[in-house]
Coordinates of N, CA and C in Angstrom, one line a residue:
X1 N 97.4 -96.8 118.9 CA 96.8 -96.5 120.2 C 95.8 -95.4 120.1
X2 N 94.7 -95.6 120.7 CA 93.7 -94.5 120.7 C 93.8 -93.8 122.1
X3 N 94.4 -92.7 122.1 CA 94.5 -92.0 123.4 C 93.2 -91.4 124.0
X4 N 92.2 -91.2 123.1 CA 90.9 -90.8 123.6 C 90.3 -91.9 124.4
X5 N 90.4 -93.1 123.9 CA 89.8 -94.3 124.7 C 90.6 -94.5 126.0
X6 N 91.9 -94.4 125.9 CA 92.8 -94.5 127.1 C 92.4 -93.5 128.1
X7 N 92.2 -92.3 127.7 CA 91.9 -91.2 128.6 C 90.5 -91.5 129.3
X8 N 89.6 -92.0 128.5 CA 88.3 -92.3 129.1 C 88.4 -93.4 130.1
X9 N 89.2 -94.4 129.8 CA 89.4 -95.5 130.8 C 90.0 -95.0 132.1
X10 N 91.0 -94.2 131.9 CA 91.7 -93.6 133.1 C 90.7 -92.8 133.9
X11 N 90.0 -91.9 133.2 CA 89.0 -91.1 133.9 C 88.0 -91.9 134.8
X12 N 87.5 -93.0 134.2 CA 86.6 -93.9 135.0 C 87.3 -94.5 136.2
X13 N 88.6 -94.9 136.0 CA 89.3 -95.5 137.1 C 89.8 -94.6 138.2
X14 N 89.7 -93.3 138.0 CA 90.1 -92.4 139.0 C 88.9 -91.8 139.8
X15 N 87.7 -92.3 139.4 CA 86.5 -91.9 140.1 C 85.6 -90.9 139.3
X16 N 85.9 -90.8 138.0 CA 85.1 -89.9 137.2 C 85.6 -88.4 137.2
X17 N 84.9 -87.7 136.3 CA 85.3 -86.3 136.1 C 85.1 -85.5 137.4
X18 N 84.1 -85.8 138.2 CA 83.9 -85.1 139.5 C 85.0 -85.3 140.5
X19 N 85.8 -86.3 140.3 CA 86.9 -86.5 141.3 C 88.2 -85.9 140.8
X20 N 88.2 -85.2 139.6 CA 89.4 -84.6 139.1 C 89.3 -83.1 139.4
X21 N 90.2 -82.6 140.3 CA 90.2 -81.2 140.7 C 90.9 -80.4 139.6
X22 N 92.0 -80.9 139.1 CA 92.7 -80.3 138.0 C 93.6 -81.3 137.3
X23 N 94.1 -81.0 136.1 CA 95.1 -81.9 135.5 C 96.0 -81.1 134.5
X24 N 97.1 -81.7 134.2 CA 98.0 -81.2 133.2 C 98.6 -82.4 132.6
X25 N 99.3 -82.2 131.5 CA 100.0 -83.3 130.8 C 101.3 -82.8 130.1
X26 N 102.1 -83.7 129.8 CA 103.3 -83.4 129.0 C 103.4 -84.6 128.0
X27 N 104.5 -84.8 127.4 CA 104.7 -85.8 126.3 C 104.4 -87.2 126.9
X28 N 104.8 -87.5 128.1 CA 104.7 -88.8 128.6 C 103.9 -89.0 129.9
X29 N 103.4 -88.0 130.4 CA 102.6 -88.1 131.7 C 101.3 -87.3 131.7
X30 N 100.4 -87.9 132.4 CA 99.1 -87.2 132.7 C 99.1 -87.0 134.2
X31 N 99.1 -85.8 134.6 CA 99.2 -85.4 136.0 C 97.8 -85.0 136.5
X32 N 97.3 -85.7 137.5 CA 95.9 -85.5 138.0 C 96.0 -85.1 139.5
X33 N 95.3 -84.0 139.8 CA 95.1 -83.6 141.2 C 93.6 -84.1 141.5
X34 N 93.5 -85.1 142.3 CA 92.3 -85.7 142.6 C 91.6 -85.2 143.9
X35 N 90.3 -85.1 143.9 CA 89.6 -84.6 145.1 C 89.7 -85.7 146.2
X36 N 89.5 -86.9 145.8 CA 89.6 -88.1 146.7 C 90.6 -89.1 146.1
X37 N 91.8 -89.1 146.5 CA 92.8 -90.0 145.9 C 92.5 -91.5 146.2
X38 N 91.7 -91.8 147.3 CA 91.4 -93.2 147.6 C 90.4 -93.8 146.6
X39 N 89.8 -92.9 145.8 CA 88.8 -93.5 144.8 C 89.5 -94.0 143.6
X40 N 90.8 -93.7 143.4 CA 91.5 -94.2 142.2 C 91.9 -95.7 142.3
X41 N 91.7 -96.4 141.3 CA 92.1 -97.9 141.3 C 93.5 -97.9 140.6
X42 N 94.5 -97.8 141.3 CA 95.9 -97.7 140.8 C 96.3 -99.0 140.1
X43 N 95.9 -100.1 140.6 CA 96.3 -101.4 140.0 C 95.6 -101.5 138.6
X44 N 94.4 -101.1 138.5 CA 93.7 -101.2 137.2 C 94.3 -100.3 136.2
X45 N 94.6 -99.1 136.7 CA 95.3 -98.1 135.8 C 96.6 -98.6 135.2
X46 N 97.4 -99.2 136.1 CA 98.7 -99.8 135.7 C 98.5 -100.9 134.7
X47 N 97.4 -101.6 134.7 CA 97.2 -102.7 133.8 C 96.6 -102.3 132.4
X48 N 96.3 -101.1 132.3 CA 95.8 -100.6 131.0 C 96.9 -100.7 129.9
X49 N 96.5 -101.1 128.7 CA 97.4 -101.1 127.6 C 97.8 -99.7 127.2
X50 N 99.1 -99.4 127.2 CA 99.6 -98.1 126.9 C 100.1 -97.3 128.2
X51 N 99.7 -97.8 129.3 CA 100.2 -97.2 130.6 C 101.5 -98.0 131.0
X52 N 102.6 -97.2 131.1 CA 103.9 -97.8 131.5 C 104.1 -97.8 133.0
X53 N 103.3 -96.9 133.7 CA 103.5 -96.9 135.2 C 102.6 -95.8 135.8
X54 N 102.6 -95.8 137.1 CA 101.8 -94.8 137.8 C 102.7 -94.3 139.0
X55 N 102.8 -93.0 139.2 CA 103.5 -92.4 140.3 C 102.4 -91.9 141.2
X56 N 102.2 -92.5 142.4 CA 101.1 -92.1 143.3 C 101.7 -91.3 144.4
X57 N 101.4 -90.0 144.5 CA 101.9 -89.2 145.6 C 100.9 -88.1 145.8
X58 N 101.3 -86.9 146.1 CA 100.4 -85.8 146.2 C 99.6 -85.5 145.0
X59 N 100.2 -85.9 143.9 CA 99.6 -85.8 142.5 C 99.7 -87.2 141.9
X60 N 98.6 -87.6 141.2 CA 98.7 -88.9 140.6 C 99.2 -88.7 139.2
X61 N 100.3 -89.4 138.8 CA 100.9 -89.2 137.5 C 100.8 -90.6 136.8
X62 N 100.2 -90.6 135.6 CA 100.1 -91.7 134.8 C 101.1 -91.6 133.7
X63 N 102.0 -92.6 133.6 CA 103.1 -92.6 132.6 C 102.6 -93.3 131.4
X64 N 102.5 -92.7 130.3 CA 102.0 -93.3 129.0 C 103.2 -93.5 128.1
X65 N 103.1 -94.6 127.3 CA 104.2 -94.9 126.4 C 103.8 -94.6 124.9
X66 N 104.8 -94.8 124.1 CA 104.5 -94.6 122.6 C 103.6 -95.7 122.1
X67 N 102.8 -95.3 121.1 CA 101.9 -96.2 120.6 C 101.5 -96.0 119.2

């Protein structure tokens, strides 16, 4: 799995770099604080190869799996 490509795909689906206020990550999650959360295409993010799920709340969390 190419995590750089996956990251670029996720970035595009959340509305681009200008829509990301801040972010953090751990071993299994990418945590995004979005400027406009309605710009994120959650269903498309969930369908990406390597994404195991999405937790959509005050912070968008993308769960990534082993690859």
